[in-house]
Short mmCIF file of C-alpha atoms in Angstrom, two decimals:
data_model
loop_
_atom_site.label_atom_id
_atom_site.label_comp_id
_atom_site.label_asym_id
_atom_site.label_seq_id
_atom_site.Cartn_x
_atom_site.Cartn_y
_atom_site.Cartn_z
CA MET A 19 25.00 83.63 91.84
CA LYS A 20 22.55 85.46 94.06
CA PRO A 21 23.89 87.12 97.21
CA LYS A 22 23.08 85.39 100.46
CA ILE A 23 20.98 87.72 102.57
CA ILE A 24 20.81 87.59 106.35
CA LEU A 25 17.58 88.92 107.86
CA LEU A 26 18.22 90.15 111.39
CA ILE A 27 14.99 90.69 113.31
CA GLU A 28 16.10 92.70 116.32
CA ASP A 29 14.71 95.77 118.08
CA SER A 30 17.77 96.71 120.15
CA PRO A 31 19.99 99.21 118.27
CA SER A 32 22.97 98.14 120.37
CA ASP A 33 22.44 94.46 119.51
CA VAL A 34 22.06 95.36 115.83
CA GLY A 35 25.35 97.27 116.03
CA LEU A 36 27.08 94.40 117.82
CA THR A 37 25.83 91.93 115.22
CA LYS A 38 27.02 94.14 112.34
CA ARG A 39 30.47 94.53 113.94
CA ALA A 40 30.69 90.80 114.66
CA LEU A 41 29.79 89.95 111.04
CA GLU A 42 32.40 92.39 109.74
CA LYS A 43 35.04 91.08 112.15
CA SER A 44 34.27 87.55 110.95
CA HIS A 45 34.62 88.68 107.31
CA ILE A 46 31.01 87.74 106.59
CA ALA A 47 30.21 90.11 103.76
CA ASN A 48 26.62 89.03 103.17
CA GLU A 49 23.97 91.68 102.88
CA LEU A 50 22.34 92.29 106.26
CA VAL A 51 18.71 93.37 106.25
CA VAL A 52 17.41 94.58 109.62
CA ALA A 53 13.78 94.49 110.72
CA GLU A 54 13.18 96.30 114.01
CA ASP A 55 9.92 94.59 114.94
CA GLY A 56 7.92 91.51 114.07
CA GLN A 57 5.54 93.27 111.73
CA GLU A 58 8.37 94.85 109.74
CA ALA A 59 9.93 91.39 109.37
CA LEU A 60 6.70 89.90 108.02
CA ASN A 61 6.28 92.85 105.66
CA TYR A 62 9.77 92.16 104.32
CA LEU A 63 9.11 88.43 103.88
CA PHE A 64 5.55 88.56 102.58
CA GLY A 65 5.11 92.02 101.09
CA ASP A 66 3.69 91.82 97.59
CA ASP A 67 4.13 94.42 94.89
CA PRO A 68 0.66 95.97 94.55
CA LEU A 69 0.99 96.15 90.75
CA THR A 70 2.29 92.66 89.97
CA GLY A 71 1.41 90.62 93.05
CA GLN A 72 5.00 89.34 93.02
CA LYS A 73 7.23 89.24 96.09
CA MET A 74 9.15 92.49 96.39
CA ASN A 75 12.20 91.12 98.23
CA GLU A 76 14.63 88.27 97.76
CA LEU A 77 14.22 85.66 100.48
CA PRO A 78 17.04 85.57 103.00
CA THR A 79 19.38 82.62 103.29
CA LEU A 80 19.30 82.91 107.08
CA ILE A 81 17.01 84.56 109.62
CA LEU A 82 18.35 85.62 113.02
CA LEU A 83 15.29 86.15 115.19
CA ASP A 84 15.02 87.79 118.60
CA LEU A 85 12.02 86.71 120.68
CA LYS A 86 11.28 89.90 122.60
CA LEU A 87 10.05 92.22 119.84
CA PRO A 88 7.49 95.02 119.61
CA LYS A 89 4.24 94.66 117.63
CA LEU A 90 4.60 90.91 117.01
CA ASP A 91 6.91 88.83 119.17
CA GLY A 92 9.45 86.40 117.76
CA LEU A 93 7.29 83.33 118.34
CA GLN A 94 4.44 84.90 116.33
CA VAL A 95 6.89 85.69 113.54
CA LEU A 96 8.27 82.14 113.59
CA ARG A 97 4.75 80.69 113.53
CA ARG A 98 3.93 82.77 110.42
CA ILE A 99 7.20 81.85 108.68
CA ARG A 100 6.60 78.13 109.20
CA ALA A 101 2.91 78.33 108.24
CA ASP A 102 3.60 79.66 104.74
CA GLU A 103 4.84 77.26 102.06
CA TYR A 104 6.93 80.07 100.54
CA THR A 105 9.05 80.55 103.69
CA SER A 106 8.60 77.29 105.58
CA ARG A 107 12.07 75.96 104.73
CA LEU A 108 14.05 79.08 105.63
CA PRO A 109 16.66 78.48 108.34
CA VAL A 110 15.60 80.39 111.46
CA VAL A 111 18.05 80.79 114.32
CA ILE A 112 16.64 82.20 117.54
CA LEU A 113 19.21 84.67 118.89
CA THR A 114 17.88 86.02 122.16
CA THR A 115 18.66 86.84 125.77
CA SER A 116 15.87 84.59 127.02
CA SER A 117 16.83 81.36 128.72
CA GLU A 118 13.25 80.59 129.76
CA GLU A 119 12.49 76.90 129.22
CA ASP A 120 9.08 77.80 127.79
CA ASP A 121 10.65 80.03 125.11
CA ILE A 122 13.14 77.33 124.15
CA ALA A 123 10.46 74.61 123.95
CA GLN A 124 8.02 76.77 121.97
CA SER A 125 10.75 77.86 119.56
CA TYR A 126 11.63 74.27 118.71
CA ASP A 127 7.97 73.22 118.65
CA LEU A 128 7.34 75.95 116.06
CA GLY A 129 10.25 74.80 113.91
CA ALA A 130 13.28 76.87 114.91
CA ASN A 131 16.47 75.38 113.49
CA SER A 132 18.58 76.50 116.42
CA TYR A 133 18.24 78.40 119.71
CA ILE A 134 21.17 80.50 120.87
CA ARG A 135 21.25 82.61 123.97
CA LYS A 136 23.09 85.86 123.32
CA PRO A 137 26.35 86.01 125.23
CA VAL A 138 26.77 89.17 127.27
CA ASP A 139 30.49 89.43 126.50
CA TYR A 140 31.28 90.98 123.07
CA LYS A 141 34.14 88.59 122.33
CA GLN A 142 31.87 85.57 122.95
CA PHE A 143 29.12 87.22 120.89
CA ALA A 144 31.52 87.82 117.98
CA GLN A 145 32.65 84.18 118.10
CA THR A 146 29.02 83.02 118.17
CA VAL A 147 28.18 85.12 115.10
CA GLN A 148 31.28 83.85 113.32
CA HIS A 149 30.28 80.23 113.97
CA LEU A 150 26.70 80.95 112.88
CA GLY A 151 27.89 82.51 109.65
CA LEU A 152 30.34 79.74 108.89
CA TYR A 153 27.80 77.00 109.48
CA TRP A 154 24.60 78.47 107.99
CA LEU A 155 26.14 80.41 105.09
CA VAL A 156 29.07 78.19 104.06
CA ILE A 157 28.86 74.63 105.41
CA ASN A 158 25.11 73.99 105.52
CA GLN A 159 23.41 72.93 102.30
CA PRO A 160 20.08 74.80 102.32
CA PRO A 161 16.91 73.18 101.05
CA PRO A 162 15.62 74.31 97.67
CA PRO A 163 13.13 77.17 97.94
CA GLN A 164 9.46 76.40 97.68
CA LYS A 165 7.82 77.53 94.47
CA ARG A 166 4.97 79.99 94.58
#
């Protein structure tokens, strides 16, 4: 059985640290891959081995995506994920501080599976991450991956 990878696309080192601690506290032992900007995330998802042309990385089971990112923002990343047959079915949860109605609407219009505003309080944040992990990694039945 392949390990379930979580791709966290987050530029704030403190939020990355909080997420890691919350996952550990929730006993979610999945591998966590961190991309610190939108371009790094796309390189992880779509990077091809120059020799074989094959994907270099295993697709994540879940993507946690911040919207306010350097290089490419979260909405651009989401648009690219949904536009490619290879990644179009991946569960993408927006995990951001933004409560702007425009961001929420655009996220859902582009195919986000869920939109969660980051709680400021660590205890609430840890509970949110625990619920996310339980639902998306244990309860939810993911769609089969698209073939390339």
